[in-house]
mmCIF file of C-alpha atoms and ligand atoms in Angstrom:
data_model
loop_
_atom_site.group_PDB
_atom_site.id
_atom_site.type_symbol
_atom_site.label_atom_id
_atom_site.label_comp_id
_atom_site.label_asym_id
_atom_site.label_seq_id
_atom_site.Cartn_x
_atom_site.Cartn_y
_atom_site.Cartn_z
ATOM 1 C CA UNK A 1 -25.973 21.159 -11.036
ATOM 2 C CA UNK A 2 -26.935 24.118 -8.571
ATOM 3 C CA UNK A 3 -24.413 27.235 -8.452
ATOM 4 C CA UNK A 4 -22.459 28.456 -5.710
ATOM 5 C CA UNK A 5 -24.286 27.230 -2.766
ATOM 6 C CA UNK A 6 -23.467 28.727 0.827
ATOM 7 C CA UNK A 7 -23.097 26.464 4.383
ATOM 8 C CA UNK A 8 -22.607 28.747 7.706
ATOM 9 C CA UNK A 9 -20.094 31.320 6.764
ATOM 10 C CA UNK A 10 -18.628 29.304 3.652
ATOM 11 C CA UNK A 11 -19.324 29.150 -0.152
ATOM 12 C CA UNK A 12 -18.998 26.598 -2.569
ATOM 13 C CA UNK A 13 -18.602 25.604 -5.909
ATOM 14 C CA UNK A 14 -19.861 23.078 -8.193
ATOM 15 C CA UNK A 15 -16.781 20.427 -8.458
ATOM 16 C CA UNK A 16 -18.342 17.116 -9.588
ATOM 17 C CA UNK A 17 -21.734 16.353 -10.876
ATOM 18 C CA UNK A 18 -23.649 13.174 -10.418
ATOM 19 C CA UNK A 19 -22.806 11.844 -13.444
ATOM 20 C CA UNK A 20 -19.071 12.091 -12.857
ATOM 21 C CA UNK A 21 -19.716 10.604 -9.579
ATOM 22 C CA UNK A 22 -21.721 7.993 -10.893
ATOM 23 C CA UNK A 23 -18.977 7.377 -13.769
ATOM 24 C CA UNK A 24 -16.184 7.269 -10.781
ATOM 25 C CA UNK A 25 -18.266 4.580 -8.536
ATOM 26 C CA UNK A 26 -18.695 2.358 -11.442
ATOM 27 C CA UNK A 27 -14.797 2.343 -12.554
ATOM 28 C CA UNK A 28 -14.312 1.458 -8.740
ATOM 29 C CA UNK A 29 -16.627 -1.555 -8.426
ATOM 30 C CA UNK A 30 -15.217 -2.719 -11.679
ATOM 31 C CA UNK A 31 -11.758 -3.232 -9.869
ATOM 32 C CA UNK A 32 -13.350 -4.546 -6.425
ATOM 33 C CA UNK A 33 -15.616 -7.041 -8.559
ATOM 34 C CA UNK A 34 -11.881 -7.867 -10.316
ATOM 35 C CA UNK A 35 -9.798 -8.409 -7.121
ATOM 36 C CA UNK A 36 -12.388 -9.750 -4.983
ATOM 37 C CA UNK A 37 -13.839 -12.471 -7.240
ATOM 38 C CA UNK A 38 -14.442 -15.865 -5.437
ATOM 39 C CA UNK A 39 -13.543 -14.050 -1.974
ATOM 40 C CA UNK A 40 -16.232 -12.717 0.480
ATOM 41 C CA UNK A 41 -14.885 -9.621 1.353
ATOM 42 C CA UNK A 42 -16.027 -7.416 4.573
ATOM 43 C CA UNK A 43 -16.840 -4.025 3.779
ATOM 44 C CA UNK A 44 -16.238 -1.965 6.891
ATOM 45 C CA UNK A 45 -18.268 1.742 6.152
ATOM 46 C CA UNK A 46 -16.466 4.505 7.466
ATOM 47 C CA UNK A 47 -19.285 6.961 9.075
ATOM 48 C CA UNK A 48 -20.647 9.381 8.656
ATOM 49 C CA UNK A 49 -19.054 10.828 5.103
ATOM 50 C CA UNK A 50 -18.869 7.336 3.315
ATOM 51 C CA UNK A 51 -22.284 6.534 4.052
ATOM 52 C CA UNK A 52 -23.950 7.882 0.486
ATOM 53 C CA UNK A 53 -20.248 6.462 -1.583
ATOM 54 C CA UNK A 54 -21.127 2.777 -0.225
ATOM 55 C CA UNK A 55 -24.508 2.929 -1.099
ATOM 56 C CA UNK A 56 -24.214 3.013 -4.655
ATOM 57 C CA UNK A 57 -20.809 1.503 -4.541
ATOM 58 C CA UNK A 58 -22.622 -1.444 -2.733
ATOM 59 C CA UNK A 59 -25.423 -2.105 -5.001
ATOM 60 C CA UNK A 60 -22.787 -2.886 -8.157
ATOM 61 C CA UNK A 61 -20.867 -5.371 -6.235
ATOM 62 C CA UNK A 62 -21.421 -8.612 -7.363
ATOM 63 C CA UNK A 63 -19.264 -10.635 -4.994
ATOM 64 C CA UNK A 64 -20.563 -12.537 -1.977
ATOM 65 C CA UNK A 65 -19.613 -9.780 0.812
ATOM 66 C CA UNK A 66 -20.726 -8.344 4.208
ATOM 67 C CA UNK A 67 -21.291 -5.004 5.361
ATOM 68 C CA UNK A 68 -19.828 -3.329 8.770
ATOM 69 C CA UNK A 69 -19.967 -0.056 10.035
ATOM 70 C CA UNK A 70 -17.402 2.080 12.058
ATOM 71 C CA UNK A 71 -18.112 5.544 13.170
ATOM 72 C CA UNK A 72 -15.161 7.738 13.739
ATOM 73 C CA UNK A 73 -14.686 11.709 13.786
ATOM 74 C CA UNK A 74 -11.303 13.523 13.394
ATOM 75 C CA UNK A 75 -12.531 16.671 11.960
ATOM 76 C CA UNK A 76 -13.450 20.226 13.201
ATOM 77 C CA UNK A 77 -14.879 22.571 11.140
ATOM 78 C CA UNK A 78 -12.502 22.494 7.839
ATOM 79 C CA UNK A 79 -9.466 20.988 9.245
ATOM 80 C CA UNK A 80 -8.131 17.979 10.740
ATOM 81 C CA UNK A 81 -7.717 17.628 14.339
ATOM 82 C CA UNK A 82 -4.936 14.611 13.660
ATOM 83 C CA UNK A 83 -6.413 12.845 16.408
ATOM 84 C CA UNK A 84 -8.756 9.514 15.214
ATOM 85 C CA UNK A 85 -11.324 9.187 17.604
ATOM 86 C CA UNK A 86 -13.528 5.577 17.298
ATOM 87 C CA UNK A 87 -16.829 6.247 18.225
ATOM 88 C CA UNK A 88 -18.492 3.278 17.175
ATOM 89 C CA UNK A 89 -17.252 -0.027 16.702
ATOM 90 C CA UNK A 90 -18.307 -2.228 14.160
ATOM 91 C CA UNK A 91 -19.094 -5.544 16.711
ATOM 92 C CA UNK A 92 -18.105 -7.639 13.446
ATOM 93 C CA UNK A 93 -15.621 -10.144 13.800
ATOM 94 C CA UNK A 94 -12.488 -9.152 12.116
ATOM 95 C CA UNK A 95 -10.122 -11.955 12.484
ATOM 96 C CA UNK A 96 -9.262 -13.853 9.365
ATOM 97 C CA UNK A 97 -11.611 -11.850 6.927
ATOM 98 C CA UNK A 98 -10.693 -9.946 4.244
ATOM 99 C CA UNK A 99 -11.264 -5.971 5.058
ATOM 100 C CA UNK A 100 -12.267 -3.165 2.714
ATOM 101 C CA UNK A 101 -12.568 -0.177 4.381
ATOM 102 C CA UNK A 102 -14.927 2.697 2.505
ATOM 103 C CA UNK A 103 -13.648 5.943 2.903
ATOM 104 C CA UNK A 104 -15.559 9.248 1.358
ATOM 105 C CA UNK A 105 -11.762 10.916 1.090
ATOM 106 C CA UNK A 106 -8.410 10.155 1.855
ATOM 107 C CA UNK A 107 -6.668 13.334 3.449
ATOM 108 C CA UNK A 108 -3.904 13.363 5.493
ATOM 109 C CA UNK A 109 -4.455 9.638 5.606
ATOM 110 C CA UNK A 110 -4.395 9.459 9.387
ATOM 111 C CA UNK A 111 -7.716 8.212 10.138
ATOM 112 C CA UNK A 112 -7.229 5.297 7.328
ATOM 113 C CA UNK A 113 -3.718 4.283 8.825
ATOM 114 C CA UNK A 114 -5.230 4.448 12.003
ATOM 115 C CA UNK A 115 -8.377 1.856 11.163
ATOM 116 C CA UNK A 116 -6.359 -0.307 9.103
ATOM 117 C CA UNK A 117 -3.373 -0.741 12.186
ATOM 118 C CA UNK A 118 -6.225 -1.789 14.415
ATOM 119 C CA UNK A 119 -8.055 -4.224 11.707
ATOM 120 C CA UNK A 120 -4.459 -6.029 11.169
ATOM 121 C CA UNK A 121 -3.941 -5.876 14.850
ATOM 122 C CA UNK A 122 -7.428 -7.632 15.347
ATOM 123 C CA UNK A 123 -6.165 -10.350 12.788
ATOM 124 C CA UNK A 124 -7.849 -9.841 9.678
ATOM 125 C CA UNK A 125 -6.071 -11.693 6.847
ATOM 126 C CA UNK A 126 -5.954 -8.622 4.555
ATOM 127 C CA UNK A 127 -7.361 -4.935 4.663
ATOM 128 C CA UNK A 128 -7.512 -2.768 1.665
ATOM 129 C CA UNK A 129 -8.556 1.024 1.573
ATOM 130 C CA UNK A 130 -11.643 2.015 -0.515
ATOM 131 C CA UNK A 131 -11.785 5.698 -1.269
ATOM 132 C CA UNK A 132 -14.005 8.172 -3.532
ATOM 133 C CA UNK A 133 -11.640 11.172 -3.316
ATOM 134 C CA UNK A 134 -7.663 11.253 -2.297
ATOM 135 C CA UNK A 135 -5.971 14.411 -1.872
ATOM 136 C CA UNK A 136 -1.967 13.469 -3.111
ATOM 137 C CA UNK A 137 -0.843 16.614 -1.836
ATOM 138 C CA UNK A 138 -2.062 16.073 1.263
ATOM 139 C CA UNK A 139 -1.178 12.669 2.526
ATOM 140 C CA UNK A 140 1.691 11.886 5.166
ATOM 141 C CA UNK A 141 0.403 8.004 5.170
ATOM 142 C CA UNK A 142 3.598 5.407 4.518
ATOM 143 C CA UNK A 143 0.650 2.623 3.119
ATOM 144 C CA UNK A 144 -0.697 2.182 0.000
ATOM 145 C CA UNK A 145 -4.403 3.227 -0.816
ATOM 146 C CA UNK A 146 -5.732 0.258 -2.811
ATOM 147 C CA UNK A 147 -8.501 1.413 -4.464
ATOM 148 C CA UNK A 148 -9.087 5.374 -5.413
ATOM 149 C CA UNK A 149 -12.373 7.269 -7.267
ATOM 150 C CA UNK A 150 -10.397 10.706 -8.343
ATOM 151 C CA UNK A 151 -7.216 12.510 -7.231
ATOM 152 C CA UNK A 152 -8.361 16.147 -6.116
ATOM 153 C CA UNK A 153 -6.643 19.101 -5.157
ATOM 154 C CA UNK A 154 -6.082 19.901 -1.199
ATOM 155 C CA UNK A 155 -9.393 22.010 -1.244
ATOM 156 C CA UNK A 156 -12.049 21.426 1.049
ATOM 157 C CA UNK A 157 -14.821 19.605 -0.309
ATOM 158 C CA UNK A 158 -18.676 18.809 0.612
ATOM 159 C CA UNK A 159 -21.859 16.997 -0.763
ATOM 160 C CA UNK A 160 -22.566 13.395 -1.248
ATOM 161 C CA UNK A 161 -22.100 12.125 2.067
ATOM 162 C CA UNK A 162 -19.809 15.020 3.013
ATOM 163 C CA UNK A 163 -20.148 17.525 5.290
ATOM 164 C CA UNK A 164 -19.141 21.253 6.358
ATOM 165 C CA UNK A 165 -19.826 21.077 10.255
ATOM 166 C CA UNK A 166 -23.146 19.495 10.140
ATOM 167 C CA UNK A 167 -24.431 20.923 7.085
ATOM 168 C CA UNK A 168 -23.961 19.609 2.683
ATOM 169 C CA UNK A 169 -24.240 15.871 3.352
ATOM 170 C CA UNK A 170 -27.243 15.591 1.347
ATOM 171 C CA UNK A 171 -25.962 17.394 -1.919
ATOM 172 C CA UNK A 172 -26.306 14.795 -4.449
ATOM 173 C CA UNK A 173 -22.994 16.393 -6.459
ATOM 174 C CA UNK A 174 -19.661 17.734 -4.819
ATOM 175 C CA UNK A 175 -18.642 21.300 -4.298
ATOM 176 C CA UNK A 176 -15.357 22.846 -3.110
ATOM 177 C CA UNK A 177 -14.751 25.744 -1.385
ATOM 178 C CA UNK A 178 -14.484 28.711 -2.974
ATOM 179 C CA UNK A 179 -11.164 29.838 -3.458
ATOM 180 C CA UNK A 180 -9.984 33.185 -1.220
ATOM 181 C CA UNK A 181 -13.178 32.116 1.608
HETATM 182 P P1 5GP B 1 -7.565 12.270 7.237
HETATM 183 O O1 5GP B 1 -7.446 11.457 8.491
HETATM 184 O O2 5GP B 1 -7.202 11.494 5.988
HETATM 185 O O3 5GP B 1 -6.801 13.562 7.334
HETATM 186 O O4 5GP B 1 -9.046 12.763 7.120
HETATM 187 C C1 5GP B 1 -10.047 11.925 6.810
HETATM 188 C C2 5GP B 1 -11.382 12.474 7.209
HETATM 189 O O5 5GP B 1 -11.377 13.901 7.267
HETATM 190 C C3 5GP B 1 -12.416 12.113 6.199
HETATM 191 O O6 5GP B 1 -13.073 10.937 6.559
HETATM 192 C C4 5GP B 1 -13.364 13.276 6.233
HETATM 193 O O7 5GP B 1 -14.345 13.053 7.213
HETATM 194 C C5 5GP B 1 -12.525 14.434 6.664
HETATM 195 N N1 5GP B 1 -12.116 15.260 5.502
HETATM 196 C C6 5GP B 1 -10.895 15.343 4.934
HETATM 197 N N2 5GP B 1 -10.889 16.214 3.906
HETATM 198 C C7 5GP B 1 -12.156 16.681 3.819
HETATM 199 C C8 5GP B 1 -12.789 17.608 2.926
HETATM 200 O O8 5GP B 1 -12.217 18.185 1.990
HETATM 201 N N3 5GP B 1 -14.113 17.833 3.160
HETATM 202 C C9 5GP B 1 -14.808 17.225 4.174
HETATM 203 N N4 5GP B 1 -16.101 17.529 4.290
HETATM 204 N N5 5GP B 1 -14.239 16.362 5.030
HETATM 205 C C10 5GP B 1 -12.927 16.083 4.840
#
């Protein structure tokens, strides 16, 4: 893994290396493969950070399942603006299936609560949350988070799907800010 890399004004540091990562997604699609056999779950990609997480997550489920995508943005820079904004719906039929929704990381856990109200609402039969990285220090959410990669500090993160306005989605491994930037 690379060193300290640098995005805009920020630096980072190496946190978790592809082999971790790769270690993490397969523990993960061990329990979905558990819990989900003889169903035919919909997985419901949260965009844009998920999108690298549910492509190798994918590829080692071995259930019958469907795949749905959902764009939404509630961050600015490195912080959250609270608000969940949908910007592009998933034009998947909800009602009666059984929901997983991929998450890169859990934070404040708005933006999960906030999907997962509207999938019940829509009358899906059960939705679980999917996510590579949760942040326990950071979550106000009063649900449970079904399935989760790794427990990390309340650091910012990017790489592997995640970004740092714009920039680090493409970093194969994860980095975390540098502590006192
Ligand atoms: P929440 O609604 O749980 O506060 O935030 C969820 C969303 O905020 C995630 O989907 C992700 O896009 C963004 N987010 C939260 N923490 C981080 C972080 O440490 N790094 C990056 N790059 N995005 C984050």
């Amino acid at each position: 893994m690379a060193d300290t890399i640098k995005l805009h004004d920020l630096e980072f540091m190496p946190y978790l290396s592809e082999t971790e990562i790769g270690k993490i997604v397969d523990e993960v699609s061990i329990k979905i493969n558990e819990k989900y056999a003889g169903k035919s779950p919909l997985f419901v990609v949260i965009l844009n950070g998920a999108f690298m997480f549910a492509s190798d997550l994918i590829k080692k489920v071995n259930v019958e399942c469907e795949i749905s995508f959902l764009r939404v943005s509630s961050y600015r820079g490195t912080a959250s603006t609270g608000e969940v904004k949908e910007m592009m719906p998933i034009g998947t039929n909800v009602s009666g299936r059984d929901i997983i929704l991929l998450e890169d990381i859990v934070d404040t856990g708005n933006t999960m609560g906030e999907i997962k109200q509207q999938m019940k609402d829509a009358g899906a039969n059960s939705v679980s949350i999917c996510t590579l990285l949760f942040k326990p220090d950071a979550f106000k959410g009063n649900y449970l988070v079904d399935f989760i990669g790794v427990e990390i500090p309340d650091r910012f993160v990017v790489g592997y799907g995640l970004d740092y306005d714009g920039l680090g989605r493409n970093l194969p491994s994860i980095y975390q800010i540098r502590p006192n930037t």
